[in-house]
Coordinates of C-alpha atoms in Angstrom, one line a residue:
X942 CA -60.7 18.5 -15.6
X943 CA -57.9 18.0 -13.1
X944 CA -56.4 15.1 -11.5
X945 CA -58.0 15.8 -8.0
X946 CA -61.3 16.2 -9.5
X947 CA -60.6 13.2 -12.3
X948 CA -59.9 11.0 -9.1
X949 CA -63.1 12.3 -7.2
X950 CA -65.3 11.7 -10.4
X951 CA -63.9 7.9 -10.8
X952 CA -65.3 6.9 -7.5
X953 CA -64.2 4.4 -4.9
X954 CA -62.6 2.2 -7.3
X955 CA -60.2 4.8 -8.0
X956 CA -58.2 4.2 -4.6
X957 CA -57.5 0.5 -5.3
X958 CA -56.4 1.9 -8.8
X959 CA -54.1 4.5 -7.2
X960 CA -52.5 2.0 -4.8
X961 CA -51.8 -0.6 -8.2
X962 CA -50.6 2.0 -10.1
X963 CA -48.1 3.2 -7.4
X964 CA -47.1 -0.6 -6.7
X965 CA -46.8 -1.1 -10.5
X966 CA -44.3 2.2 -10.9
X967 CA -42.5 1.3 -7.8
X968 CA -41.5 -2.1 -9.0
X969 CA -41.0 -1.2 -12.6
X970 CA -38.3 1.2 -11.4
X971 CA -36.7 -1.4 -9.3
X972 CA -36.6 -3.9 -12.6
X973 CA -35.4 -1.3 -14.7
X974 CA -32.5 -0.5 -12.5
X975 CA -31.7 -4.5 -12.2
X976 CA -31.6 -4.8 -16.0
X977 CA -29.7 -1.7 -16.5
X978 CA -27.4 -2.9 -14.4
X979 CA -26.8 -6.1 -16.0
X980 CA -26.5 -5.2 -19.7
X981 CA -23.9 -2.5 -18.6
X982 CA -21.5 -4.6 -17.1
X983 CA -22.5 -8.3 -17.7
X984 CA -20.7 -8.5 -21.1
X985 CA -17.5 -6.9 -20.3
X986 CA -17.1 -8.7 -17.3
X987 CA -17.9 -12.3 -18.9
X988 CA -15.5 -11.2 -21.9
X989 CA -12.6 -10.6 -19.4
X990 CA -13.2 -13.7 -17.1
X991 CA -13.2 -16.1 -20.4
X992 CA -9.9 -14.3 -21.5
X993 CA -8.6 -14.6 -18.1
X994 CA -9.7 -18.5 -18.0
X995 CA -8.3 -19.1 -21.4
X996 CA -4.9 -17.7 -20.6
X997 CA -5.0 -20.3 -17.4
X998 CA -5.1 -17.3 -14.9
X999 CA -7.7 -19.4 -12.8
X1000 CA -6.9 -17.1 -9.5
X1001 CA -7.5 -13.7 -11.4
X1002 CA -10.8 -15.3 -12.7
X1003 CA -12.0 -16.0 -9.7
X1004 CA -11.0 -12.8 -7.8
X1005 CA -12.7 -11.1 -11.0
X1006 CA -16.1 -13.0 -10.5
X1007 CA -16.0 -12.3 -6.8
X1008 CA -15.6 -8.6 -7.4
X1009 CA -18.7 -8.8 -9.6
X1010 CA -20.6 -11.2 -7.3
X1011 CA -24.0 -9.1 -7.8
X1012 CA -24.0 -10.3 -11.3
X1013 CA -25.9 -13.3 -11.5
X1014 CA -23.9 -14.6 -14.3
X1015 CA -20.9 -14.2 -11.8
X1016 CA -22.5 -16.6 -9.1
X1017 CA -23.1 -18.8 -11.6
X1018 CA -19.7 -19.0 -13.1
X1019 CA -18.2 -19.0 -9.5
X1020 CA -20.5 -21.9 -8.1
X1021 CA -18.9 -24.1 -10.7
X1022 CA -15.2 -22.9 -10.7
X1023 CA -14.8 -23.1 -7.0
X1024 CA -15.7 -26.8 -6.9
X1025 CA -12.7 -29.1 -6.0
X1026 CA -11.5 -30.9 -9.1
X1027 CA -14.8 -31.8 -10.2
X1028 CA -15.1 -33.5 -14.0
X1029 CA -16.6 -31.9 -16.7
X1030 CA -20.2 -33.6 -15.8
X1031 CA -19.8 -32.2 -12.3
X1032 CA -18.9 -29.3 -13.7
X1033 CA -22.1 -28.6 -16.2
X1034 CA -24.2 -29.8 -13.6
X1035 CA -23.2 -26.9 -11.1
X1036 CA -23.5 -24.3 -14.1
X1037 CA -26.9 -25.7 -14.6
X1038 CA -28.1 -26.1 -11.3
X1039 CA -26.8 -22.4 -10.2
X1040 CA -28.7 -21.2 -13.5
X1041 CA -32.0 -22.4 -12.2
X1042 CA -31.4 -20.9 -8.6
X1043 CA -30.9 -17.3 -10.6
X1044 CA -34.3 -17.6 -12.5
X1045 CA -36.3 -16.6 -9.8
X1046 CA -34.3 -12.9 -9.4
X1047 CA -34.7 -12.6 -13.3
X1048 CA -38.4 -13.5 -13.0
X1049 CA -39.2 -11.5 -9.6
X1050 CA -42.4 -9.5 -9.2
X1051 CA -43.9 -11.1 -12.8
X1052 CA -46.5 -12.7 -10.5
X1053 CA -47.6 -9.2 -9.1
X1054 CA -47.8 -7.4 -12.6
X1055 CA -49.6 -10.5 -13.9
X1056 CA -52.0 -9.6 -11.1
X1057 CA -52.0 -5.7 -11.8
X1058 CA -52.7 -6.7 -15.5
X1059 CA -55.7 -8.4 -14.7
X1060 CA -57.3 -6.8 -11.6
X1061 CA -57.0 -3.0 -12.8
X1062 CA -59.6 -3.6 -15.6
X1063 CA -61.9 -5.6 -13.5
X1064 CA -61.7 -2.9 -11.0
X1065 CA -62.4 -0.4 -14.1
X1066 CA -65.3 -2.6 -14.8
X1067 CA -66.5 -2.7 -11.3
X1068 CA -66.3 1.3 -11.5
X1069 CA -68.5 0.8 -14.3
X1070 CA -71.2 -1.1 -12.8
X1071 CA -71.5 1.3 -9.7
X1072 CA -71.7 4.3 -11.9
X1073 CA -74.3 2.9 -13.8
X1074 CA -76.1 1.6 -10.5
X1075 CA -75.5 5.1 -9.3
X1076 CA -77.2 6.7 -12.5
X1077 CA -80.2 4.4 -12.4
X1078 CA -80.8 5.1 -8.7
X1079 CA -80.8 8.8 -9.6
X1080 CA -83.1 8.5 -12.6
X1081 CA -86.5 9.7 -12.3
X1082 CA -88.7 9.3 -15.1
X1083 CA -90.9 12.0 -14.5
X1084 CA -87.6 14.6 -14.0
X1085 CA -85.7 13.4 -16.5
X1086 CA -84.6 16.9 -17.2
X1087 CA -85.2 18.1 -13.7
X1088 CA -83.0 18.2 -10.7
X1089 CA -82.2 14.2 -10.6
X1090 CA -80.5 14.7 -14.2
X1091 CA -77.3 15.8 -12.1
X1092 CA -77.0 12.4 -10.5
X1093 CA -77.3 10.6 -13.8
X1094 CA -74.7 12.6 -15.3
X1095 CA -72.2 12.1 -12.1
X1096 CA -72.9 8.3 -12.3
X1097 CA -71.9 8.2 -16.2
X1098 CA -68.9 9.9 -15.7
X1099 CA -68.1 7.5 -12.8
X1100 CA -68.4 4.7 -15.2
X1101 CA -66.4 6.4 -17.6
X1102 CA -63.4 7.3 -15.6
X1103 CA -63.0 4.3 -13.7
X1104 CA -63.1 2.0 -16.8
X1105 CA -60.5 4.4 -18.5
X1106 CA -58.5 4.1 -15.7
X1107 CA -58.0 0.5 -15.2
X1108 CA -57.4 0.0 -18.7
X1109 CA -54.7 2.7 -18.6
X1110 CA -53.0 1.0 -15.4
X1111 CA -53.3 -2.6 -16.8
X1112 CA -51.9 -1.2 -20.3
X1113 CA -48.8 0.8 -18.8
X1114 CA -48.2 -2.3 -16.7
X1115 CA -48.4 -4.8 -19.4
X1116 CA -45.9 -2.7 -21.9
X1117 CA -43.3 -2.6 -19.0
X1118 CA -44.0 -6.8 -18.0
X1119 CA -43.8 -7.8 -21.5
X1120 CA -40.5 -5.8 -21.9
X1121 CA -39.1 -7.7 -18.7
X1122 CA -40.0 -10.8 -20.0
X1123 CA -38.0 -10.0 -23.3
X1124 CA -35.0 -9.3 -21.2
X1125 CA -35.5 -12.4 -19.2
X1126 CA -35.6 -14.8 -22.2
X1127 CA -32.5 -12.6 -23.6
X1128 CA -31.0 -13.3 -20.3
X1129 CA -31.4 -17.1 -20.0
X1130 CA -30.1 -17.6 -23.9
X1131 CA -26.7 -15.7 -22.7
X1132 CA -26.3 -17.7 -19.8
X1133 CA -26.4 -21.0 -21.8
X1134 CA -24.1 -19.6 -24.4
X1135 CA -21.4 -18.0 -21.9
X1136 CA -21.7 -21.1 -19.6
X1137 CA -21.5 -23.3 -22.9
X1138 CA -18.0 -21.4 -23.8
X1139 CA -16.8 -21.7 -20.2
X1140 CA -17.8 -25.4 -20.0
X1141 CA -15.7 -26.0 -23.2
X1142 CA -12.8 -24.4 -21.7
X1143 CA -12.9 -26.2 -18.7
X1144 CA -13.4 -29.3 -20.2
X1145 CA -10.2 -28.8 -22.4
X1146 CA -8.2 -28.0 -19.2
X1147 CA -9.6 -31.2 -17.9
X1148 CA -8.7 -33.5 -20.7
X1149 CA -5.0 -31.8 -20.2
X1150 CA -4.8 -33.0 -16.6
X1151 CA -4.4 -29.5 -15.4
X1152 CA -5.9 -28.3 -11.7
X1153 CA -8.7 -26.2 -12.4
X1154 CA -9.8 -24.6 -9.1
X1155 CA -8.2 -21.8 -7.1
X1156 CA -6.7 -22.5 -3.6
X1157 CA -7.6 -19.0 -2.2
X1158 CA -11.1 -19.0 -0.7

């Protein structure tokens, strides 16, 4: 059975399932690009920034962060480093508040993924019910082997195809959604780790009485 016939056999619920699958694929592609960008650049940028700051090169540190402002970790660091001579507590609060502001970007589309994961099997179940209703409507006890048998077969086919399609869409989306949640949890841990390093360096500079902000805005 080719895709066209399979789609036809699934009945009316195949349309919302098709829409759900297309939406899921589009969002998955966007999330993959987002996480690939972060994973391929973030570690290098952060190490460079921490090394520059450790060498007391604050201006170059901020310039590097501004050039990589598309990375969430760079925006978090910039928020703290661009403050006018904050004390360590203010510096820490700036890091934490900006990190909280970036969390929705990491969790973007999670609600849509959860909706598709929950809705697709229900749509498949709805297709099953509709297919069985069609089968019973076509069933004639006195003509079981006659002309009405095709209607029964069609209804059963609709029930099975729609159920299988709903499960496939849900499972496919679930695999990627859980993968992205793993990336999110890992990213939060890295932000805490890198932020802790920057906060420690700042506290040492503050205790030495050095200015820790850049004059070039």
